[in-house]
Amino acid sequence: MYGFIWRHLPGPRPVKILLALLLLAAVFLLLMEIVYPWVSTLMPYNDVSV
């Protein structure tokens, strides 16, 4: 999968590295700002019985 992404990024190696880092940052931001807060509302944190 990573090879597929690497082959489809345009430009020489330094540009590909920069684009790959930007993609990683975008995925990280998407997960932290949208996905994880949405999933945390679905988690049963208050349903604890001892």
PDB file of N, CA and C in Angstrom:
ATOM      1  N   MET A   1       0.830  -1.186   0.000  1.00  0.00           N
ATOM      2  CA  MET A   1       0.000   0.000   0.000  1.00  0.00           C
ATOM      3  C   MET A   1       0.874   1.248   0.000  1.00  0.00           C
ATOM      4  N   TYR A   2       1.933   1.260   0.817  1.00  0.00           N
ATOM      5  CA  TYR A   2       2.786   2.437   0.857  1.00  0.00           C
ATOM      6  C   TYR A   2       3.513   2.624  -0.468  1.00  0.00           C
ATOM      7  N   GLY A   3       3.874   1.530  -1.102  1.00  0.00           N
ATOM      8  CA  GLY A   3       4.506   1.614  -2.411  1.00  0.00           C
ATOM      9  C   GLY A   3       3.569   2.207  -3.444  1.00  0.00           C
ATOM     10  N   PHE A   4       2.305   1.841  -3.374  1.00  0.00           N
ATOM     11  CA  PHE A   4       1.303   2.391  -4.279  1.00  0.00           C
ATOM     12  C   PHE A   4       1.199   3.898  -4.115  1.00  0.00           C
ATOM     13  N   ILE A   5       1.150   4.351  -2.865  1.00  0.00           N
ATOM     14  CA  ILE A   5       1.067   5.794  -2.603  1.00  0.00           C
ATOM     15  C   ILE A   5       2.336   6.479  -3.082  1.00  0.00           C
ATOM     16  N   TRP A   6       3.492   5.887  -2.794  1.00  0.00           N
ATOM     17  CA  TRP A   6       4.766   6.490  -3.175  1.00  0.00           C
ATOM     18  C   TRP A   6       4.884   6.623  -4.692  1.00  0.00           C
ATOM     19  N   ARG A   7       4.457   5.598  -5.426  1.00  0.00           N
ATOM     20  CA  ARG A   7       4.549   5.647  -6.888  1.00  0.00           C
ATOM     21  C   ARG A   7       3.619   6.688  -7.484  1.00  0.00           C
ATOM     22  N   HIS A   8       2.516   6.993  -6.831  1.00  0.00           N
ATOM     23  CA  HIS A   8       1.549   7.927  -7.395  1.00  0.00           C
ATOM     24  C   HIS A   8       1.759   9.372  -6.965  1.00  0.00           C
ATOM     25  N   LEU A   9       2.701   9.619  -6.078  1.00  0.00           N
ATOM     26  CA  LEU A   9       3.025  10.995  -5.725  1.00  0.00           C
ATOM     27  C   LEU A   9       3.877  11.598  -6.841  1.00  0.00           C
ATOM     28  N   PRO A  10       3.582  12.845  -7.230  1.00  0.00           N
ATOM     29  CA  PRO A  10       4.341  13.446  -8.330  1.00  0.00           C
ATOM     30  C   PRO A  10       5.676  14.023  -7.854  1.00  0.00           C
ATOM     31  N   GLY A  11       6.598  14.161  -8.782  1.00  0.00           N
ATOM     32  CA  GLY A  11       7.840  14.866  -8.512  1.00  0.00           C
ATOM     33  C   GLY A  11       8.995  13.972  -8.146  1.00  0.00           C
ATOM     34  N   PRO A  12      10.164  14.600  -7.955  1.00  0.00           N
ATOM     35  CA  PRO A  12      11.356  13.856  -7.536  1.00  0.00           C
ATOM     36  C   PRO A  12      11.273  13.482  -6.054  1.00  0.00           C
ATOM     37  N   ARG A  13      12.284  12.778  -5.579  1.00  0.00           N
ATOM     38  CA  ARG A  13      12.277  12.237  -4.224  1.00  0.00           C
ATOM     39  C   ARG A  13      12.027  13.288  -3.136  1.00  0.00           C
ATOM     40  N   PRO A  14      12.690  14.464  -3.143  1.00  0.00           N
ATOM     41  CA  PRO A  14      12.430  15.445  -2.074  1.00  0.00           C
ATOM     42  C   PRO A  14      10.974  15.933  -2.052  1.00  0.00           C
ATOM     43  N   VAL A  15      10.389  16.084  -3.223  1.00  0.00           N
ATOM     44  CA  VAL A  15       8.986  16.516  -3.293  1.00  0.00           C
ATOM     45  C   VAL A  15       8.077  15.411  -2.778  1.00  0.00           C
ATOM     46  N   LYS A  16       8.394  14.175  -3.116  1.00  0.00           N
ATOM     47  CA  LYS A  16       7.599  13.046  -2.636  1.00  0.00           C
ATOM     48  C   LYS A  16       7.660  12.941  -1.113  1.00  0.00           C
ATOM     49  N   ILE A  17       8.854  13.170  -0.554  1.00  0.00           N
ATOM     50  CA  ILE A  17       8.993  13.117   0.903  1.00  0.00           C
ATOM     51  C   ILE A  17       8.142  14.201   1.552  1.00  0.00           C
ATOM     52  N   LEU A  18       8.189  15.406   1.007  1.00  0.00           N
ATOM     53  CA  LEU A  18       7.391  16.507   1.544  1.00  0.00           C
ATOM     54  C   LEU A  18       5.901  16.221   1.430  1.00  0.00           C
ATOM     55  N   LEU A  19       5.473  15.716   0.294  1.00  0.00           N
ATOM     56  CA  LEU A  19       4.056  15.385   0.117  1.00  0.00           C
ATOM     57  C   LEU A  19       3.622  14.256   1.047  1.00  0.00           C
ATOM     58  N   ALA A  20       4.479  13.270   1.248  1.00  0.00           N
ATOM     59  CA  ALA A  20       4.154  12.171   2.156  1.00  0.00           C
ATOM     60  C   ALA A  20       4.001  12.683   3.585  1.00  0.00           C
ATOM     61  N   LEU A  21       4.880  13.600   4.003  1.00  0.00           N
ATOM     62  CA  LEU A  21       4.761  14.182   5.341  1.00  0.00           C
ATOM     63  C   LEU A  21       3.482  15.003   5.476  1.00  0.00           C
ATOM     64  N   LEU A  22       3.137  15.737   4.428  1.00  0.00           N
ATOM     65  CA  LEU A  22       1.882  16.505   4.459  1.00  0.00           C
ATOM     66  C   LEU A  22       0.664  15.579   4.526  1.00  0.00           C
ATOM     67  N   LEU A  23       0.719  14.469   3.806  1.00  0.00           N
ATOM     68  CA  LEU A  23      -0.382  13.498   3.880  1.00  0.00           C
ATOM     69  C   LEU A  23      -0.496  12.898   5.276  1.00  0.00           C
ATOM     70  N   LEU A  24       0.632  12.564   5.879  1.00  0.00           N
ATOM     71  CA  LEU A  24       0.604  12.024   7.239  1.00  0.00           C
ATOM     72  C   LEU A  24       0.029  13.037   8.223  1.00  0.00           C
ATOM     73  N   ALA A  25       0.428  14.295   8.092  1.00  0.00           N
ATOM     74  CA  ALA A  25      -0.094  15.338   8.974  1.00  0.00           C
ATOM     75  C   ALA A  25      -1.588  15.521   8.769  1.00  0.00           C
ATOM     76  N   ALA A  26      -2.052  15.451   7.522  1.00  0.00           N
ATOM     77  CA  ALA A  26      -3.476  15.605   7.235  1.00  0.00           C
ATOM     78  C   ALA A  26      -4.285  14.457   7.832  1.00  0.00           C
ATOM     79  N   VAL A  27      -3.783  13.239   7.712  1.00  0.00           N
ATOM     80  CA  VAL A  27      -4.481  12.082   8.285  1.00  0.00           C
ATOM     81  C   VAL A  27      -4.513  12.183   9.799  1.00  0.00           C
ATOM     82  N   PHE A  28      -3.391  12.578  10.403  1.00  0.00           N
ATOM     83  CA  PHE A  28      -3.326  12.739  11.852  1.00  0.00           C
ATOM     84  C   PHE A  28      -4.330  13.783  12.329  1.00  0.00           C
ATOM     85  N   LEU A  29      -4.387  14.921  11.647  1.00  0.00           N
ATOM     86  CA  LEU A  29      -5.320  15.984  12.015  1.00  0.00           C
ATOM     87  C   LEU A  29      -6.770  15.528  11.849  1.00  0.00           C
ATOM     88  N   LEU A  30      -7.054  14.822  10.772  1.00  0.00           N
ATOM     89  CA  LEU A  30      -8.403  14.309  10.549  1.00  0.00           C
ATOM     90  C   LEU A  30      -8.811  13.358  11.669  1.00  0.00           C
ATOM     91  N   LEU A  31      -7.910  12.468  12.057  1.00  0.00           N
ATOM     92  CA  LEU A  31      -8.227  11.529  13.135  1.00  0.00           C
ATOM     93  C   LEU A  31      -8.436  12.250  14.463  1.00  0.00           C
ATOM     94  N   MET A  32      -7.561  13.180  14.806  1.00  0.00           N
ATOM     95  CA  MET A  32      -7.636  13.850  16.101  1.00  0.00           C
ATOM     96  C   MET A  32      -8.808  14.811  16.216  1.00  0.00           C
ATOM     97  N   GLU A  33      -9.180  15.457  15.128  1.00  0.00           N
ATOM     98  CA  GLU A  33     -10.215  16.483  15.195  1.00  0.00           C
ATOM     99  C   GLU A  33     -11.616  15.972  14.892  1.00  0.00           C
ATOM    100  N   ILE A  34     -11.732  14.900  14.110  1.00  0.00           N
ATOM    101  CA  ILE A  34     -13.065  14.459  13.677  1.00  0.00           C
ATOM    102  C   ILE A  34     -13.375  13.037  14.127  1.00  0.00           C
ATOM    103  N   VAL A  35     -12.500  12.098  13.804  1.00  0.00           N
ATOM    104  CA  VAL A  35     -12.819  10.683  14.006  1.00  0.00           C
ATOM    105  C   VAL A  35     -12.813  10.310  15.489  1.00  0.00           C
ATOM    106  N   TYR A  36     -11.734  10.621  16.208  1.00  0.00           N
ATOM    107  CA  TYR A  36     -11.645  10.209  17.614  1.00  0.00           C
ATOM    108  C   TYR A  36     -12.704  10.866  18.501  1.00  0.00           C
ATOM    109  N   PRO A  37     -12.999  12.162  18.347  1.00  0.00           N
ATOM    110  CA  PRO A  37     -14.088  12.716  19.163  1.00  0.00           C
ATOM    111  C   PRO A  37     -15.443  12.056  18.867  1.00  0.00           C
ATOM    112  N   TRP A  38     -15.694  11.715  17.614  1.00  0.00           N
ATOM    113  CA  TRP A  38     -16.953  11.059  17.273  1.00  0.00           C
ATOM    114  C   TRP A  38     -17.014   9.665  17.903  1.00  0.00           C
ATOM    115  N   VAL A  39     -15.906   8.920  17.849  1.00  0.00           N
ATOM    116  CA  VAL A  39     -15.881   7.573  18.423  1.00  0.00           C
ATOM    117  C   VAL A  39     -16.002   7.634  19.942  1.00  0.00           C
ATOM    118  N   SER A  40     -15.421   8.650  20.572  1.00  0.00           N
ATOM    119  CA  SER A  40     -15.474   8.729  22.031  1.00  0.00           C
ATOM    120  C   SER A  40     -16.898   8.930  22.541  1.00  0.00           C
ATOM    121  N   THR A  41     -17.769   9.529  21.731  1.00  0.00           N
ATOM    122  CA  THR A  41     -19.171   9.661  22.147  1.00  0.00           C
ATOM    123  C   THR A  41     -19.884   8.316  22.134  1.00  0.00           C
ATOM    124  N   LEU A  42     -19.361   7.367  21.403  1.00  0.00           N
ATOM    125  CA  LEU A  42     -19.983   6.045  21.309  1.00  0.00           C
ATOM    126  C   LEU A  42     -19.448   5.059  22.341  1.00  0.00           C
ATOM    127  N   MET A  43     -18.386   5.413  23.038  1.00  0.00           N
ATOM    128  CA  MET A  43     -17.773   4.507  24.002  1.00  0.00           C
ATOM    129  C   MET A  43     -18.535   4.534  25.330  1.00  0.00           C
ATOM    130  N   PRO A  44     -18.711   3.371  25.947  1.00  0.00           N
ATOM    131  CA  PRO A  44     -19.484   3.298  27.184  1.00  0.00           C
ATOM    132  C   PRO A  44     -18.623   3.582  28.431  1.00  0.00           C
ATOM    133  N   TYR A  45     -18.104   4.812  28.558  1.00  0.00           N
ATOM    134  CA  TYR A  45     -17.251   5.137  29.694  1.00  0.00           C
ATOM    135  C   TYR A  45     -18.035   5.179  31.013  1.00  0.00           C
ATOM    136  N   ASN A  46     -19.293   5.580  30.956  1.00  0.00           N
ATOM    137  CA  ASN A  46     -20.070   5.738  32.180  1.00  0.00           C
ATOM    138  C   ASN A  46     -20.807   4.468  32.590  1.00  0.00           C
ATOM    139  N   ASP A  47     -20.685   3.404  31.851  1.00  0.00           N
ATOM    140  CA  ASP A  47     -21.371   2.161  32.164  1.00  0.00           C
ATOM    141  C   ASP A  47     -20.453   1.213  32.929  1.00  0.00           C
ATOM    142  N   VAL A  48     -19.835   1.716  33.981  1.00  0.00           N
ATOM    143  CA  VAL A  48     -18.888   0.908  34.763  1.00  0.00           C
ATOM    144  C   VAL A  48     -19.603   0.387  36.008  1.00  0.00           C
ATOM    145  N   SER A  49     -19.517  -0.910  36.226  1.00  0.00           N
ATOM    146  CA  SER A  49     -20.088  -1.487  37.431  1.00  0.00           C
ATOM    147  C   SER A  49     -18.996  -2.274  38.149  1.00  0.00           C
ATOM    148  N   VAL A  50     -18.929  -2.065  39.466  1.00  0.00           N
ATOM    149  CA  VAL A  50     -17.886  -2.735  40.248  1.00  0.00           C
ATOM    150  C   VAL A  50     -18.542  -3.712  41.192  1.00  0.00           C
TER     151      VAL A  50
END
